[in-house]
Coordinates of C-alpha atoms (C1' of nucleotides) in Angstrom, one line a residue:
Chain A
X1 CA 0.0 0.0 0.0
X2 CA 1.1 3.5 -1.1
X3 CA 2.1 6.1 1.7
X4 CA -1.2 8.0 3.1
X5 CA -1.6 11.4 1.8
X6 CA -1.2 14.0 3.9
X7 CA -1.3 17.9 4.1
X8 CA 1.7 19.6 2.8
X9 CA 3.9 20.9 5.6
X10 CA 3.3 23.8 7.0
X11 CA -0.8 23.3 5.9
X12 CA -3.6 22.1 8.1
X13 CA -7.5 21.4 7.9
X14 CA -9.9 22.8 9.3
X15 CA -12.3 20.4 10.5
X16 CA -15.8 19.5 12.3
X17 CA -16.3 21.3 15.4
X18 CA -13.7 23.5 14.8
X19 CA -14.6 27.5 15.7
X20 CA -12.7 28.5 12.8
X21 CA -15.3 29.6 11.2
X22 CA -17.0 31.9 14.1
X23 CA -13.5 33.4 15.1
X24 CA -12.8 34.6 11.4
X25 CA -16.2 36.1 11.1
X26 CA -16.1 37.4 14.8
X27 CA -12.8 39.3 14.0
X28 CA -14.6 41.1 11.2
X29 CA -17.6 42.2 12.8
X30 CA -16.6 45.5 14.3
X31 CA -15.3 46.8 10.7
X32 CA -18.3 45.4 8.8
X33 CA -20.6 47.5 11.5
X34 CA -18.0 50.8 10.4
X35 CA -18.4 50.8 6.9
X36 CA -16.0 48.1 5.4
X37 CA -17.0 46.7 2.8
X38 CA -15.7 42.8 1.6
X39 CA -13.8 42.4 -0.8
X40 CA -12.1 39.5 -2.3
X41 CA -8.7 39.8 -4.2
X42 CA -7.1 36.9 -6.1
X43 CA -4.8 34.3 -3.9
X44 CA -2.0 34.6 -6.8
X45 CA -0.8 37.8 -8.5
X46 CA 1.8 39.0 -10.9
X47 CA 5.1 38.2 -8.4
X48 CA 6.5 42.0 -9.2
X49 CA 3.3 43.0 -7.1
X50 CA 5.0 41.8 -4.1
X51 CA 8.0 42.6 -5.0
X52 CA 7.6 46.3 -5.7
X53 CA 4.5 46.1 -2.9
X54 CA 6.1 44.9 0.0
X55 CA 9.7 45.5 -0.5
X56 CA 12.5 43.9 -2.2
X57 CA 14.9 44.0 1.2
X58 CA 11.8 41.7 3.1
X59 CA 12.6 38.6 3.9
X60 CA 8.9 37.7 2.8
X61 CA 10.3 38.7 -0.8
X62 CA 13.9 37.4 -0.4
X63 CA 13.6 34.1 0.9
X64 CA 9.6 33.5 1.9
X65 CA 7.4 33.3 -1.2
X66 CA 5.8 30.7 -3.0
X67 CA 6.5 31.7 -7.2
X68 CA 5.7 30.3 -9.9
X69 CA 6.0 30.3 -13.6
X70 CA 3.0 29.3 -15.6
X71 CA 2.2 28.3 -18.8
X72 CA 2.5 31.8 -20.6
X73 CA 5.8 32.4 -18.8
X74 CA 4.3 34.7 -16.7
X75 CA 5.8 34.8 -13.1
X76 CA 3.3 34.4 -10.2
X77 CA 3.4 34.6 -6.2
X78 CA 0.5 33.1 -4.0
X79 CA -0.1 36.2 -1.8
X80 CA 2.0 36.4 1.0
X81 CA 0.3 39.2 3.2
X82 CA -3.3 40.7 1.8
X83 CA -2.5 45.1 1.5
X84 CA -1.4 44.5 -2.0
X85 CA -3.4 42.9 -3.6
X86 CA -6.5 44.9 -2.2
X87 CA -4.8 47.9 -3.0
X88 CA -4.1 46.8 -6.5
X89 CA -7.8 46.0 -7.0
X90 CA -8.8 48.8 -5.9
X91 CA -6.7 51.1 -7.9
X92 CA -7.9 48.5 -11.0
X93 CA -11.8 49.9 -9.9
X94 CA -11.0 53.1 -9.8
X95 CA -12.4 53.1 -6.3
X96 CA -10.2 56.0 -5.7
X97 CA -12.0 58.3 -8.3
X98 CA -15.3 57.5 -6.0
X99 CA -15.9 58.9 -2.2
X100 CA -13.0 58.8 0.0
X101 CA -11.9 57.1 2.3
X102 CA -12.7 53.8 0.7
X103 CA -13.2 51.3 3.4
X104 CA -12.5 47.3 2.7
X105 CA -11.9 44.5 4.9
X106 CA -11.3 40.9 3.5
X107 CA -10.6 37.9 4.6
X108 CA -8.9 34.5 3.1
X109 CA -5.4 32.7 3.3
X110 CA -2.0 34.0 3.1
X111 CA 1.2 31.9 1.9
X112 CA 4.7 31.9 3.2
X113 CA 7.4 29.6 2.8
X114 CA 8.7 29.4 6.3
X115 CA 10.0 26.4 8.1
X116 CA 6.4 25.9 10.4
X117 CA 6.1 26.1 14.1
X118 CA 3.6 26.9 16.9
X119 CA 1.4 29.6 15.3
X120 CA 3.3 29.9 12.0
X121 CA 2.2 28.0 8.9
X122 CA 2.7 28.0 4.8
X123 CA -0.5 28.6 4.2
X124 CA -2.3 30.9 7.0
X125 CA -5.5 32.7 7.3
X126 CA -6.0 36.4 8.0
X127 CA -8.9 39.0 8.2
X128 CA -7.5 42.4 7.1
X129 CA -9.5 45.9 6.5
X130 CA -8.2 48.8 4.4
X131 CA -8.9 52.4 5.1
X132 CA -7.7 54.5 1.5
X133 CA -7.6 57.6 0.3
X134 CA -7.5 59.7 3.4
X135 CA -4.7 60.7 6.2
X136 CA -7.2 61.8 8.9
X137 CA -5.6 60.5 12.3
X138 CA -9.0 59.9 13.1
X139 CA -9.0 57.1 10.8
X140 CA -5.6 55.8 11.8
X141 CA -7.2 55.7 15.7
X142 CA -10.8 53.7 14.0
X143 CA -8.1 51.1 12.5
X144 CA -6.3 50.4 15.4
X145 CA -9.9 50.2 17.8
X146 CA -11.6 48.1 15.3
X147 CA -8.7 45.8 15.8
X148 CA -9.3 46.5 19.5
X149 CA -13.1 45.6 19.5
X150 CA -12.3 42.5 17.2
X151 CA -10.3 41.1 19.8
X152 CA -12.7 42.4 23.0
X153 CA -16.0 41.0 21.2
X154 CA -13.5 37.0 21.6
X155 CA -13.7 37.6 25.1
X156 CA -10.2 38.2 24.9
X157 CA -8.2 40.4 27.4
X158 CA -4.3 39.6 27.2
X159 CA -3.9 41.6 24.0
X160 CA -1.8 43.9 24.0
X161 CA -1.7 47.2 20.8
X162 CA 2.2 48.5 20.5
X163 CA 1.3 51.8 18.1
X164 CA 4.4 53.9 17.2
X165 CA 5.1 56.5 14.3
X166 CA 7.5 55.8 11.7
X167 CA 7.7 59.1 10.1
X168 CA 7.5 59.8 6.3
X169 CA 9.8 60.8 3.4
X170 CA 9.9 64.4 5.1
X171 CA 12.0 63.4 7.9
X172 CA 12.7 59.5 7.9
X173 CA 15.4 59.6 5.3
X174 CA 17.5 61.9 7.9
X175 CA 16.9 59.2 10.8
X176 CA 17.9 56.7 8.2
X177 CA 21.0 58.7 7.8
X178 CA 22.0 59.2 11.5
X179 CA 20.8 55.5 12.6
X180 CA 23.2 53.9 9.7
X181 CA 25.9 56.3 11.4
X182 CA 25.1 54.6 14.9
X183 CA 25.1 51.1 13.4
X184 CA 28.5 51.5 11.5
X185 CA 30.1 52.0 15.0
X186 CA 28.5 48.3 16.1
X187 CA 29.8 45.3 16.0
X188 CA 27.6 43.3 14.0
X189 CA 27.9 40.0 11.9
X190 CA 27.8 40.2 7.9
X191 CA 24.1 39.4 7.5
X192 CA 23.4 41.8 9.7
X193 CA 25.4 44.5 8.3
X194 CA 23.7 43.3 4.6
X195 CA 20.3 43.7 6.3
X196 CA 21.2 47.5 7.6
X197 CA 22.8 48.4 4.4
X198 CA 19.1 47.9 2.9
X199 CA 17.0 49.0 5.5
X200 CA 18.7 50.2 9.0
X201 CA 15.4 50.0 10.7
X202 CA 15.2 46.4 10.7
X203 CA 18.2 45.9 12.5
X204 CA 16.1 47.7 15.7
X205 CA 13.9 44.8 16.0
X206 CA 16.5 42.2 16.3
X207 CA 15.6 39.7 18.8
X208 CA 18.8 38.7 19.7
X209 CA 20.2 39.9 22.9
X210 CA 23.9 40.7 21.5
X211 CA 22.3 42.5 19.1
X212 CA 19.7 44.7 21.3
X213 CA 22.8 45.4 24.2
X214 CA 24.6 47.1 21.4
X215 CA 21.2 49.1 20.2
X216 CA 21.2 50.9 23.7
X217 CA 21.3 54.3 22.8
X218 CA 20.3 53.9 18.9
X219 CA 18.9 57.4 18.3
X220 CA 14.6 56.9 17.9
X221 CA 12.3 57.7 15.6
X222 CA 10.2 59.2 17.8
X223 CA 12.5 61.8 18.3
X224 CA 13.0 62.5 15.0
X225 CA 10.0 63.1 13.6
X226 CA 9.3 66.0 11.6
X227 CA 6.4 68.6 12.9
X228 CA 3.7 67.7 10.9
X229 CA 4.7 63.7 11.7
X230 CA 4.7 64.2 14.8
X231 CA 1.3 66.3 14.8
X232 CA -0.7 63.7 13.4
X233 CA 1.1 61.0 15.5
X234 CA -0.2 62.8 18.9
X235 CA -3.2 63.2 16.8
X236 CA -4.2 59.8 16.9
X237 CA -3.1 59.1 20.0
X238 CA -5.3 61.6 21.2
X239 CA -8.5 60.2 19.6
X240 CA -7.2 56.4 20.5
X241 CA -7.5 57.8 24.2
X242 CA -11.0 59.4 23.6
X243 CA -12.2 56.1 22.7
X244 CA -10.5 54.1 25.5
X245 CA -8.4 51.9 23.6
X246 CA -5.5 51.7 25.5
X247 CA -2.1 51.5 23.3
X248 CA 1.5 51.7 24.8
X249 CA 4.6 53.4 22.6
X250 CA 6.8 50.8 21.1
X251 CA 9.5 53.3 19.9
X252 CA 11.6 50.1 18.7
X253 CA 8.4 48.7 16.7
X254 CA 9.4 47.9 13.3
X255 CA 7.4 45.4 11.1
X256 CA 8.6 43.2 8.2
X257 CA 7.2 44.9 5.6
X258 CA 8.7 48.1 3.8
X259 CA 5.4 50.0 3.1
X260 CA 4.6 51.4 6.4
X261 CA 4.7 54.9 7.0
X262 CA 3.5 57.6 10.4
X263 CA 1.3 55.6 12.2
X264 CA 2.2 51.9 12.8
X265 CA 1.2 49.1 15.3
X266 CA 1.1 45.5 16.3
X267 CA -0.9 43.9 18.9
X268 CA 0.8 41.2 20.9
X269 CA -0.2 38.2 23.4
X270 CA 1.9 36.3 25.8
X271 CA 0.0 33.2 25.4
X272 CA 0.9 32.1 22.1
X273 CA 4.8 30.6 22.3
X274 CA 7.0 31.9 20.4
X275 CA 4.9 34.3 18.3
X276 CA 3.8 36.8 19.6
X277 CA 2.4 39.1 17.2
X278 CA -1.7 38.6 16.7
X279 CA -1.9 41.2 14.2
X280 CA -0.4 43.6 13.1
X281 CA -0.7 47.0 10.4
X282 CA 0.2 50.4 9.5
X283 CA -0.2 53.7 7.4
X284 CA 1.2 53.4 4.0
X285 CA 1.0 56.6 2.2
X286 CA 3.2 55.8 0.0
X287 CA 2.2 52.1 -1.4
X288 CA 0.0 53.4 -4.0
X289 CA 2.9 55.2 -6.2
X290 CA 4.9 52.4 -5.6
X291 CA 2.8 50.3 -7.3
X292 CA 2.5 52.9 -10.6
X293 CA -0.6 54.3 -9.1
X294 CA -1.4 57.8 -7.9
X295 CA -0.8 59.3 -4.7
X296 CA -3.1 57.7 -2.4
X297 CA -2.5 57.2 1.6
X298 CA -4.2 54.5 3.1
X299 CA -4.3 52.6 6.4
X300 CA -4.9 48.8 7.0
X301 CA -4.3 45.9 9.3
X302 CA -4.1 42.1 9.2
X303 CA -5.1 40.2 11.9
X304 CA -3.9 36.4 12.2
X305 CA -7.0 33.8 12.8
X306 CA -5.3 31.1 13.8
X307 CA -3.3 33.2 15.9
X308 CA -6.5 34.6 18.0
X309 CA -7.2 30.7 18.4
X310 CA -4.4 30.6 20.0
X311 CA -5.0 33.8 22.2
X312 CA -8.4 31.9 23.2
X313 CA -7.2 28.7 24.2
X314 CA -4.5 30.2 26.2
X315 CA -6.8 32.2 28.2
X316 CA -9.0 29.8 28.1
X317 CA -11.9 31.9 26.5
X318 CA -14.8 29.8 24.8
X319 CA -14.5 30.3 21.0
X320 CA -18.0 31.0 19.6
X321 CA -19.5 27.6 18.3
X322 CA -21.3 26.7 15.6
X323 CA -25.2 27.0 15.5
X324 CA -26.8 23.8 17.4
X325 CA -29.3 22.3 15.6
X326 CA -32.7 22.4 17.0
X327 CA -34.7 19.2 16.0
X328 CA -33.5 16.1 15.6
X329 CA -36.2 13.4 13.8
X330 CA -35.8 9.9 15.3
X331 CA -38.1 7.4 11.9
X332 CA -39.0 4.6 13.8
X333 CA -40.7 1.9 10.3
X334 CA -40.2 2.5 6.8
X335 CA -43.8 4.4 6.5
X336 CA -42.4 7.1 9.3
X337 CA -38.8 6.9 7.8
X338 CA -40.5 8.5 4.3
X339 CA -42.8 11.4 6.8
X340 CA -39.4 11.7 9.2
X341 CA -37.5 12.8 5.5
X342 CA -40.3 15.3 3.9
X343 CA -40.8 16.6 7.9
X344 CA -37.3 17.3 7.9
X345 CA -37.0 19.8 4.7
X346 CA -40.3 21.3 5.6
X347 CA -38.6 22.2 9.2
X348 CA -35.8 23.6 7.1
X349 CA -37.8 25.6 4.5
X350 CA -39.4 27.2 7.0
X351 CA -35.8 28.0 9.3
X352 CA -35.8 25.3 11.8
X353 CA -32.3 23.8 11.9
X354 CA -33.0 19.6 11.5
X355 CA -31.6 17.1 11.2
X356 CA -32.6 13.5 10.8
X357 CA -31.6 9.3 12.1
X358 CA -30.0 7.9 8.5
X359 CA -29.3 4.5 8.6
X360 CA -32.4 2.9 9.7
X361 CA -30.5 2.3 13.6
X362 CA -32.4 1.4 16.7
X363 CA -34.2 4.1 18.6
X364 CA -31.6 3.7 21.4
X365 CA -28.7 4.2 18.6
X366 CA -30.8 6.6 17.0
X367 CA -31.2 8.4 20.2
X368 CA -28.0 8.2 20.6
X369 CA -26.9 10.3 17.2
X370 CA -29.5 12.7 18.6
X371 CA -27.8 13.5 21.5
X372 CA -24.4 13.8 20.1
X373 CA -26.2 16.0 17.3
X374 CA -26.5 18.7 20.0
X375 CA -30.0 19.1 19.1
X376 CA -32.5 20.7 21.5
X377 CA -35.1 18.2 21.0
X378 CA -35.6 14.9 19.7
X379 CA -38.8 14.0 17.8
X380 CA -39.5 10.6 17.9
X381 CA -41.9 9.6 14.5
X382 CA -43.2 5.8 14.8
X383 CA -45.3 4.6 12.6
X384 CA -47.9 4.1 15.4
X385 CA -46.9 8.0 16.2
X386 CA -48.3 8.8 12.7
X387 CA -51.4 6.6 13.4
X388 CA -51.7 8.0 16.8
X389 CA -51.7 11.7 14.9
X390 CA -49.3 13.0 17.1
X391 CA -45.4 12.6 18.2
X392 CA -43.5 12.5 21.3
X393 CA -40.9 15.6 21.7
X394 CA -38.5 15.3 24.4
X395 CA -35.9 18.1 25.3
X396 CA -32.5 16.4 25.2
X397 CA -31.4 18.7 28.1
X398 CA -33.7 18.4 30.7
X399 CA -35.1 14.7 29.2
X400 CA -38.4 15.8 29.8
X401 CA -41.4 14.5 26.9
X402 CA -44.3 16.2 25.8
X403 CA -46.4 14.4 22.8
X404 CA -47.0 17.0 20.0
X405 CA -49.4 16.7 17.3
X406 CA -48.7 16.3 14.0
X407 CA -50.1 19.4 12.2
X408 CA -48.7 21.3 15.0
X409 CA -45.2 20.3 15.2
X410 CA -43.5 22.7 12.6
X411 CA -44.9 25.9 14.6
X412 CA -44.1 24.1 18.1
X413 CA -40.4 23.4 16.8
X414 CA -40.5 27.4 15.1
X415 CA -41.3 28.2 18.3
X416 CA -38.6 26.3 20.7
X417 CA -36.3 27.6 17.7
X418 CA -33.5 30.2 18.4
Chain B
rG1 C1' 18.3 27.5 6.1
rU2 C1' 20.2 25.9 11.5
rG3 C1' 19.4 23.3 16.2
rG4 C1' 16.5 20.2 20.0
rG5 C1' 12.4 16.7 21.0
rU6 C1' 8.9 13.0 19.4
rG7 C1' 7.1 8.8 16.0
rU8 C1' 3.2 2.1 19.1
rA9 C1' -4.8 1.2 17.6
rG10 C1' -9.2 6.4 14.9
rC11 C1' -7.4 9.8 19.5
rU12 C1' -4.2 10.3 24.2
rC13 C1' -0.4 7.4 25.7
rA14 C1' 2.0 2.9 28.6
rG15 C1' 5.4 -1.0 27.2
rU16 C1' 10.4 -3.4 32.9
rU17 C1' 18.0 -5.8 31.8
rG18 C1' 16.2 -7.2 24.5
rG19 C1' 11.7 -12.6 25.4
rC20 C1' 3.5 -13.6 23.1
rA21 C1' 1.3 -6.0 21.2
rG22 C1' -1.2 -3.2 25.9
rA23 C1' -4.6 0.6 28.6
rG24 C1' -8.1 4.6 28.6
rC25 C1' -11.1 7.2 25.4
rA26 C1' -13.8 6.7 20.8
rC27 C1' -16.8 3.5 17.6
rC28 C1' -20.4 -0.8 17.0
rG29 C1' -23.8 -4.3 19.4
rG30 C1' -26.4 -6.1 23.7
rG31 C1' -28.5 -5.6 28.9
rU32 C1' -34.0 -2.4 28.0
rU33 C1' -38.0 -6.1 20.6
rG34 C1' -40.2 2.8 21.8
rU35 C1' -35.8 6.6 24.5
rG36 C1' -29.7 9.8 24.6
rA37 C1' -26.1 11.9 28.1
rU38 C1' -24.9 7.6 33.7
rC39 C1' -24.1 2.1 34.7
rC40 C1' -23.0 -3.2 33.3
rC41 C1' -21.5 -7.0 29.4
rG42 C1' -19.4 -8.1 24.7
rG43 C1' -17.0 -6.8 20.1
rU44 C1' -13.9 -4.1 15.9
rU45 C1' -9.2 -1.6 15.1
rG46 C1' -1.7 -2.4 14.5
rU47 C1' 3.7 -2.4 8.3
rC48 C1' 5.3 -0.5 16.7
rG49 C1' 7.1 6.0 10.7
rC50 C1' 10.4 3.7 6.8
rG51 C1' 15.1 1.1 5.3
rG52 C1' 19.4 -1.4 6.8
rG53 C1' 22.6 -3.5 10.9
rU54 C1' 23.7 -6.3 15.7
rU55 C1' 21.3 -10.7 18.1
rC56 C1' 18.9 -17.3 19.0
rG57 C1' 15.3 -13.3 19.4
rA58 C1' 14.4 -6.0 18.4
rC59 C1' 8.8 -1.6 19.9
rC60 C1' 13.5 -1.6 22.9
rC61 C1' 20.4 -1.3 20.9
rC62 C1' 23.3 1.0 16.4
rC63 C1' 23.3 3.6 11.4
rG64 C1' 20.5 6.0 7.8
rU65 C1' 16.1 8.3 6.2
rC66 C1' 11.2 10.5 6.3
rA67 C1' 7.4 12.9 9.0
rC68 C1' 5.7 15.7 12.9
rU69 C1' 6.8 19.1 16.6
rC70 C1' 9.3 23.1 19.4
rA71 C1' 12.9 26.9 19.0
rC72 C1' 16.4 30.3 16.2
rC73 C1' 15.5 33.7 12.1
rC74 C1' 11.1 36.2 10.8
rC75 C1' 6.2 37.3 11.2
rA76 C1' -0.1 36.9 11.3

RNA sequence: GUGGGUGUAGCUCAGUUGGCAGAGCACCGGGUUGUGAUCCCGGUUGUCGCGGGUUCGACCCCCGUCACUCACCCCA
């Protein structure tokens, strides 16, 4: 016999019982009551997308994607982070000609080549919203509580939102000048030094402890910031505290992709091993030109799904479950067996979640599948019921069994129904 | 890409100095020919990851390999 099959490394399935499902939709919730609309972009795109998009010094571009040639000798990428794409389509709609800010949140998986470990997988699922065509801090503070409230609405309370600024090409290119000066005095290895020769910044968020000893005293972004930076960052500070979202400064915060300008965050949890990051966004006023389009700022997070499963299980917070059903038909003879099926669709067309016994099993067995169905009541349908003109209905949580007739039942059952 | 750990029933795991392959859960049936979740009885399920080696004999020791997993790096 051949090897089983099994789910490429790094992949997983998401299967019965799972709240998967729930969490995703729960995440999205608070942005769907603001304004954002879905959206769906494809899961592969031209790879020079990503590479212009995201940045050529990432190490998603460099060493993480999944690319691809197909059969026109086109080169394509499965999408390894959401902001691009979106923002591509967008720009493809002309959404930008239309009212501003546009407002989109999507949801779908992700793909990264990375060697997999506890909360990090090939092929991941996130939620993500985008906020374009506007640089209101106000908006920048909605982002970053929407994220908030997606997390609040789990029942979650370990997370934790890390919002700095990053500047913009007013006054970051200086700090980029005087932080490569502080980092050509360190003693750092030759990757290292290749990483900083690209982008300095990323050398801040080094999680090494050699490394972070030597940053002690690396001259801050925050204190670099140009006027009208550092207006809008105490801007949104400002609203985030009107609205209660509480946010600590994370001066050393920088994330892994090159498009983020100004306002930037990440929310963290300690329960997850070694990643911490739930999700994670920015400001990136400057993605849109990058990608050949016209000055457009926009704002936009990505929150990790399987992550937040995570979060809930280590705080032990129930993740919502999936609808129970409500009645559960129990055909007792072959002339009930052919009611129990036409009783069950009627209870359906008319929004009573059923379910029936298949299999022609035993009333105890039957009773049995009824139970672990997680119905709310069992009807039991005998042929002697359907003589008798009326069936019992026993609620499979207190056990207790009241005999309902037959023309009555689907009301009773709309009734009892959620 | 680099390091550590683990691979035994569908799941979670025992398995003694190398000597017949085990438990719990789950599943199916019965006790109760019309009542689940409790209880009792019975039953089904194995390439001990894979390939070599050592040995009278290997789940156990050795070598290789694959997979999973955790961590580094990075990030959701």
């Amino acid at each position: 016999m051949a090897a089983p099959l099994r789910a490429p490394k790094g992949t997983y399935d998401v299967l019965p019982g799972s709240p998967f499902l729930a969490v995703r939709e729960a995440l999205l919730g608070p942005a769907a009551l603001a304004g954002y609309d879905y959206v769906e972009a494809p899961v592969f795109e031209d790879t020079e997308l990503f590479a212009r998009g995201v940045g050529a010094s990432t190490d998603i571009v460099t060493k993480e994607m999944f690319t691809f040639t197909d059969r026109g000798d086109r080169s394509l990428t499965l999408r390894p982070e959401g902001t691009a794409g979106v923002l591509r389509a967008a720009l493809q709609a002309g959404l930008q000609h239309g009212q501003l800010p546009v407002k989109l949140r999507y949801a779908g998986p992700m793909f990264r080549a990375e060697r997999p470990q506890a909360g990090r997988f090939r092929q991941f699922q996130q939620v993500g919203v985008e906020a374009l065509g506007s640089d209101d801090p106000a908006l920048d503070a909605e982002v970053v509580a929407l994220a908030a409230s997606a997390y609040a609405g789990l029942g979650l309370t370990g997370v934790r939102a890390l919002v700095t600024s990053l500047g913009d090409a007013a006054c970051r290119p200086a700090y980029r000048e005087a932080l490569t000066a502080f980092l050509d005095g360190l003693d750092l290895d030759a990757e290292t030094r290749r990483r900083a020769a690209i982008n300095p910044l990323r050398v801040l968020d080094d999680g090494r402890p050699e490394v972070q000893a030597q940053l002690e005293g690396a001259p801050l972004m925050a204190d670099a910031l140009c006027d009208a930076c550092r207006a809008h960052h105490e801007a949104v500070l400002g609203h985030l505290a009107a609205l209660g979202v509480a946010v600590e400064p994370a001066p050393r915060l920088v994330r892994g992709l090159d498009y983020y300008t100004r306002t930037t965050f990440e929310f963290v949890h300690g329960g997850l091993g070694a990643q911490s990051a739930v999700g994670g966004g920015g400001r990136y006023d400057g993605l849109s030109q990058e990608l050949g389009g016209p000055p457009l700022p926009g704002i936009g997070w990505a929150l990790g799904v399987e992550r937040t499963l995570l979060a809930l299980e280590a705080e032990g917070v129930a993740a919502p479950g999936a609808p129970r059903l409500t009645a559960f038909v129990v055909p007792l003879g072959a002339a009930a067996k052919a009611r129990a099926v036409t009783l069950v669709a009627e209870l359906r067309a008319a929004g009573v979640a059923a379910d029936l016994a298949y299999g022609d099993r035993g009333l105890k067995g039957a009773m049995k599948a009824a139970d672990r169905s997680g119905a709310a009541y069992a009807v039991v349908l005998g042929d002697r019921d359907l003589e008798a003109g009326a069936a019992p209905v026993k609620d499979l949580r207190t056990g207790e069994q009241t005999p309902v007739a037959l023309d009555a039942l689907l009301t009773h059952l709309q009734e009892q129904s959620p």
